[in-house]
PDB file of C-alpha atoms in Angstrom:
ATOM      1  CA  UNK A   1       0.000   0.000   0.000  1.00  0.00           C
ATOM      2  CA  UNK A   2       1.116   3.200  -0.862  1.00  0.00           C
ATOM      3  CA  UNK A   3       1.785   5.798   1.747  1.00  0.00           C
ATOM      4  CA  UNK A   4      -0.617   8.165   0.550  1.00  0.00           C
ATOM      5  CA  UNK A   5      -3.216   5.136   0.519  1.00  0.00           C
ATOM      6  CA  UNK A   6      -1.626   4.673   4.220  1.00  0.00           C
ATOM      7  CA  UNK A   7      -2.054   7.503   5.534  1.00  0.00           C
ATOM      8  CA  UNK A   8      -6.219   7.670   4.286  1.00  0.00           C
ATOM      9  CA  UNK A   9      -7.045   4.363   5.775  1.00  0.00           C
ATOM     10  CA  UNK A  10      -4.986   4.598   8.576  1.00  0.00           C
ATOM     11  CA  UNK A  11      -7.171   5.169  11.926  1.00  0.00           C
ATOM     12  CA  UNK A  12      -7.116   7.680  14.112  1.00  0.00           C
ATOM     13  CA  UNK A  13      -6.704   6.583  17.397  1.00  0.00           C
ATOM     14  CA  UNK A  14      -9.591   5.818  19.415  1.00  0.00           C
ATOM     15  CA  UNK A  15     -11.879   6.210  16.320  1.00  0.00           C
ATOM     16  CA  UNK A  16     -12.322   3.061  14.174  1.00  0.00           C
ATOM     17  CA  UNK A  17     -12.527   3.680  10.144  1.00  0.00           C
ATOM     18  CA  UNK A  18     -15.395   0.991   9.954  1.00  0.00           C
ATOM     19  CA  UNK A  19     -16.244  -2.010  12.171  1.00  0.00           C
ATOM     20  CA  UNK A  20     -17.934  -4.649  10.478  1.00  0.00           C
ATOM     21  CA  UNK A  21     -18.632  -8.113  12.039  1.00  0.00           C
ATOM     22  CA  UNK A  22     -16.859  -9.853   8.931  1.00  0.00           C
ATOM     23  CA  UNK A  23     -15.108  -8.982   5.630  1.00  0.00           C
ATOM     24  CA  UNK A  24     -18.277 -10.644   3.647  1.00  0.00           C
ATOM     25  CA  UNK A  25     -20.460  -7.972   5.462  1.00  0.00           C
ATOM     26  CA  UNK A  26     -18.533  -4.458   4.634  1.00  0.00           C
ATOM     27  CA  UNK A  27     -21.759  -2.679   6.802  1.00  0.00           C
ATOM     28  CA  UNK A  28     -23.884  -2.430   3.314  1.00  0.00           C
ATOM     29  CA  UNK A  29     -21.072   0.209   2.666  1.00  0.00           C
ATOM     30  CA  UNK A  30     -20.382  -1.445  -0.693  1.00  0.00           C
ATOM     31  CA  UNK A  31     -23.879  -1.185  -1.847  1.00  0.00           C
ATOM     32  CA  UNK A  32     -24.747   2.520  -0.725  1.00  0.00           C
ATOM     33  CA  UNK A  33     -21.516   3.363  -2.628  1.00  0.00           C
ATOM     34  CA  UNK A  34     -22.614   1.700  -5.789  1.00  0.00           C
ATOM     35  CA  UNK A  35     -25.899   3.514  -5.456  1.00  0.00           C
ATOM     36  CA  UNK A  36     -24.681   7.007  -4.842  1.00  0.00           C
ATOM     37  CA  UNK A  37     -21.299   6.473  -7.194  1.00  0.00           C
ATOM     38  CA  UNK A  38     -23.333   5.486 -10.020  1.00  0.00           C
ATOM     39  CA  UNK A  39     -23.944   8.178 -12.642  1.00  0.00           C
ATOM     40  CA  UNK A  40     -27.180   9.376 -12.149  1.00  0.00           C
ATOM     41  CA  UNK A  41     -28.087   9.397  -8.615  1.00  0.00           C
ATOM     42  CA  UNK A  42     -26.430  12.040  -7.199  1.00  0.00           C
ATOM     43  CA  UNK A  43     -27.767  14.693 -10.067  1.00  0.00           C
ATOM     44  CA  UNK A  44     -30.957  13.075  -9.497  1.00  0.00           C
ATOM     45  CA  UNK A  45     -30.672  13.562  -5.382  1.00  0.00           C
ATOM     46  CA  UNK A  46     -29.244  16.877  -6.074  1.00  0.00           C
ATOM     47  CA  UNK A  47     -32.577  17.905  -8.300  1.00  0.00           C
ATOM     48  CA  UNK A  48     -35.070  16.871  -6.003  1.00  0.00           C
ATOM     49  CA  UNK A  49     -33.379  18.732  -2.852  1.00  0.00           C
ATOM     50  CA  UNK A  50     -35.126  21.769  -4.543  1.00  0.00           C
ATOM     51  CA  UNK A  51     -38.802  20.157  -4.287  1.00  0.00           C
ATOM     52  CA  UNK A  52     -41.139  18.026  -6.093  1.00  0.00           C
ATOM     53  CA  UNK A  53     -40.243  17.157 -10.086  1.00  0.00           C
ATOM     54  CA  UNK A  54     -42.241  15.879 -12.533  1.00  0.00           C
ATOM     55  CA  UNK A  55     -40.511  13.093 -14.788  1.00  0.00           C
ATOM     56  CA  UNK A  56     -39.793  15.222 -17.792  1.00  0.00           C
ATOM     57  CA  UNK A  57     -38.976  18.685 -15.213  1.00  0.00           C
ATOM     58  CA  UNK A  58     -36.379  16.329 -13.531  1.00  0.00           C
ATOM     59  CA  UNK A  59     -34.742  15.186 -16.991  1.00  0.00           C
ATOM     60  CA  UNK A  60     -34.793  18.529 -17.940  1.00  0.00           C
ATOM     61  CA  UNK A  61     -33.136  19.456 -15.312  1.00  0.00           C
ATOM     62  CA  UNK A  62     -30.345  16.744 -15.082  1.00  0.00           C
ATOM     63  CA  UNK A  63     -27.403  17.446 -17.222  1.00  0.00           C
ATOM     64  CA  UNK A  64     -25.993  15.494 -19.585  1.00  0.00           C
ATOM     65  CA  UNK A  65     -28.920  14.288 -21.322  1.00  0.00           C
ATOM     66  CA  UNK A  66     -30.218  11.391 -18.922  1.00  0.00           C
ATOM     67  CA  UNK A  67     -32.136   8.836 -21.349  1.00  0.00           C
ATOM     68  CA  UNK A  68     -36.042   8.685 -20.163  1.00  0.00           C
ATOM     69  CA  UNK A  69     -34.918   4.819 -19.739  1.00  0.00           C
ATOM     70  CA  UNK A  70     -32.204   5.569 -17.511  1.00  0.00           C
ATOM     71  CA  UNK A  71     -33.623   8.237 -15.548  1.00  0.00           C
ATOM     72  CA  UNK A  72     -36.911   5.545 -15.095  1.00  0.00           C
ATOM     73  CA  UNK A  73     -34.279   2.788 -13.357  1.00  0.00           C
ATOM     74  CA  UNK A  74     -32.384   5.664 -11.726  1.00  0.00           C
ATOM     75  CA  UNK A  75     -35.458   6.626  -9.672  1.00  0.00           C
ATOM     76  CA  UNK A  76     -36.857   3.473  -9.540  1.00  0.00           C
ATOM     77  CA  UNK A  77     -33.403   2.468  -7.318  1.00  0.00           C
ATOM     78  CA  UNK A  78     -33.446   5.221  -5.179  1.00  0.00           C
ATOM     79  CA  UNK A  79     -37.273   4.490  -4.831  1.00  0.00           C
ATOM     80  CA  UNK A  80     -36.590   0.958  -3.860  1.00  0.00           C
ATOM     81  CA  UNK A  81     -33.823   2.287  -1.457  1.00  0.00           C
ATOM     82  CA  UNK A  82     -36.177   4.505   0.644  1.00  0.00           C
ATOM     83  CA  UNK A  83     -34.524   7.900  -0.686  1.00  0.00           C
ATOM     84  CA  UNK A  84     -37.062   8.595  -3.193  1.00  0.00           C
ATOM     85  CA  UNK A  85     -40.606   8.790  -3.240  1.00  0.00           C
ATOM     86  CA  UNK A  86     -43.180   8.702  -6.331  1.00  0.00           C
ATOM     87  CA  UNK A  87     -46.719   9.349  -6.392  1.00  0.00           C
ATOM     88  CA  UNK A  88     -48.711   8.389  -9.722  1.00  0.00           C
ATOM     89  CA  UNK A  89     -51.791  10.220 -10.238  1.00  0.00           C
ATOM     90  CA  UNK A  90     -54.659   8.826 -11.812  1.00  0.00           C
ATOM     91  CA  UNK A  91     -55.031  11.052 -14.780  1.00  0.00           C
ATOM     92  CA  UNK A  92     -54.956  10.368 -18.493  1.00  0.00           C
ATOM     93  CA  UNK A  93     -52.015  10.296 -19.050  1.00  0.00           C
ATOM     94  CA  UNK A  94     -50.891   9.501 -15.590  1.00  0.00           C
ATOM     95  CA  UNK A  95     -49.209  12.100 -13.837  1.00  0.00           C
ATOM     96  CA  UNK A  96     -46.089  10.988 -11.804  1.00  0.00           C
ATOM     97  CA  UNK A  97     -44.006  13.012  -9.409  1.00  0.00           C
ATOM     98  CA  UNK A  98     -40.625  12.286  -7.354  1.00  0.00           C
ATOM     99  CA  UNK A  99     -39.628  13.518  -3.995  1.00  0.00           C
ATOM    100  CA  UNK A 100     -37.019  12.972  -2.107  1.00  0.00           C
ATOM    101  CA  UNK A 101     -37.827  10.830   1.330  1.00  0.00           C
ATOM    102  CA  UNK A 102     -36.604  12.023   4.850  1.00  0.00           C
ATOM    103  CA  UNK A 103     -33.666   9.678   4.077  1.00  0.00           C
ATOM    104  CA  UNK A 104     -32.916  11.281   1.082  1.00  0.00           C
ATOM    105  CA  UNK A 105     -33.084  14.877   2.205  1.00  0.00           C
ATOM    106  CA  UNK A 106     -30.905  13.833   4.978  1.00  0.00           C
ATOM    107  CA  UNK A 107     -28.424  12.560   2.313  1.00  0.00           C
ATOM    108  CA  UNK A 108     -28.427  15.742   0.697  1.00  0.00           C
ATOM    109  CA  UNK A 109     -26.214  17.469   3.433  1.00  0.00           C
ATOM    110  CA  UNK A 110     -23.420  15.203   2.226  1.00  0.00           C
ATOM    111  CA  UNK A 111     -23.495  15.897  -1.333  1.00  0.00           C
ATOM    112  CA  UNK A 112     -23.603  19.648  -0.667  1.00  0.00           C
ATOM    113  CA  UNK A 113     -20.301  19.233   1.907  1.00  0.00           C
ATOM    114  CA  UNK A 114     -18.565  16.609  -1.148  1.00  0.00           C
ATOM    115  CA  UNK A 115     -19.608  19.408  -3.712  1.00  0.00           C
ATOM    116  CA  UNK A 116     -18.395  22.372  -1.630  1.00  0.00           C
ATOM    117  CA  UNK A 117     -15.422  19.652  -1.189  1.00  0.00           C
ATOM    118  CA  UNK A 118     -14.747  19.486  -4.951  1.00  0.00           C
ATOM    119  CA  UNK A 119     -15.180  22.994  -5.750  1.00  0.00           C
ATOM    120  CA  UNK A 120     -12.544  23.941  -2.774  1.00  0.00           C
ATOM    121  CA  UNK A 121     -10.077  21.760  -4.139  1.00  0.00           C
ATOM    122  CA  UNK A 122     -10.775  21.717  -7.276  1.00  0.00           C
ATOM    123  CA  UNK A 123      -7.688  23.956  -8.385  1.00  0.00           C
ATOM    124  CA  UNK A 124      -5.354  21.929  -6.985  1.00  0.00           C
ATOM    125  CA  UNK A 125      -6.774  18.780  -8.227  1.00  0.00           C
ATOM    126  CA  UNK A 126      -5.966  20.067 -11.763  1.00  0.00           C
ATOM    127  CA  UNK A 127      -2.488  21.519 -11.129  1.00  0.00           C
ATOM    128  CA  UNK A 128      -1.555  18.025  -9.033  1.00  0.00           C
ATOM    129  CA  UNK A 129      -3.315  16.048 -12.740  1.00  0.00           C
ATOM    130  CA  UNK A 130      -1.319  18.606 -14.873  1.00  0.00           C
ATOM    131  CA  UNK A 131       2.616  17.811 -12.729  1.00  0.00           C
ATOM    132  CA  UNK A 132       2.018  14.019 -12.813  1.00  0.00           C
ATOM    133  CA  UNK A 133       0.621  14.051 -16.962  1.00  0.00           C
ATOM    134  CA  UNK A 134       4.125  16.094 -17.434  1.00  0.00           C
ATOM    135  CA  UNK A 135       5.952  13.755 -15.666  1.00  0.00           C
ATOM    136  CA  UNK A 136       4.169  10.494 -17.239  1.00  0.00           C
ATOM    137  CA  UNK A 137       4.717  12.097 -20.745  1.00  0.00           C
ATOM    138  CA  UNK A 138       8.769  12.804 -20.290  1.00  0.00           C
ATOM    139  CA  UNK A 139      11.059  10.414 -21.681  1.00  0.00           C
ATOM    140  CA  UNK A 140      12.936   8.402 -19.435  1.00  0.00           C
ATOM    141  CA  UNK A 141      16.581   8.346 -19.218  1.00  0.00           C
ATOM    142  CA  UNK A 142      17.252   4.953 -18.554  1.00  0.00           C
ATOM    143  CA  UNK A 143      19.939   3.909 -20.758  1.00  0.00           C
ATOM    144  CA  UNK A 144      18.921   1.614 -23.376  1.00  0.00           C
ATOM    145  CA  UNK A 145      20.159  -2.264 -23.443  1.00  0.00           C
ATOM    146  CA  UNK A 146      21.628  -3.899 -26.242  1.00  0.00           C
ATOM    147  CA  UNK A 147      19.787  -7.065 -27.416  1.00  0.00           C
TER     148      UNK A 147
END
């Protein structure tokens, strides 16, 4: 392990990273992770913090150009995982709107510190990719070995 990699996951004392009763468990870490790291999610999260969204409002709203298929599993997930709630309204055509849960507006508070995260060290994110492309694109001065 490297020692930046070290000095992440090393624990502070008196304060445990993560306790889990077995390596097979991981707390359900794995799985929140692969929720909230997937693509969508977190725009989607971030949308409905505002307030109710219709389905085409909230793909709208979403950049990148979410798919209406993608957007439909995105929500159904976080539906399924409690942060997301939809109410269908019997209209023709029905009428279907997404909030977020108590869960999910509690989950909202970390993206905004992660964002304000990114944005703060955004700047030196690009000048540390910038040094370590320059130094992955210079030619190395090994000498070369006769065959």
């Amino acid at each position: 392990m490297s020692v930046g990699h070290t000095a992440v996951t090393t624990p502070v004392p008196d304060e445990p990273v993560i306790v889990c009763e077995t390596p097979q468990d991981e707390c359900g870490v794995r799985d929140v992770l692969d929720r909230l790291g997937d693509k969508w999610s977190v725009y989607v999260v971030v949308e409905l913090a505002s307030g109710i969204r219709r389905f085409k409002e909230l793909q709208r709203a979403i950049p990148g150009n979410i798919s209406q298929r993608m957007l439909t599993l995105t929500v159904r997930r976080l539906e399924r995982d409690g942060l997301v709630e939809r109410t269908v309204y019997p209209t023709i055509p029905p009428q279907v709107e997404y909030e977020l849960t108590d869960m999910g507006h509690s989950l909202t508070h970390l993206v905004k510190t992660l964002a304000d995260w990114s944005i703060a060290h955004r700047p030196a994110i690009a000048a540390s990719r910038a040094a370590w492309d320059a130094a992955a694109t210079e030619p190395t001065t090994e000498p070369a070995t006769a065959t």
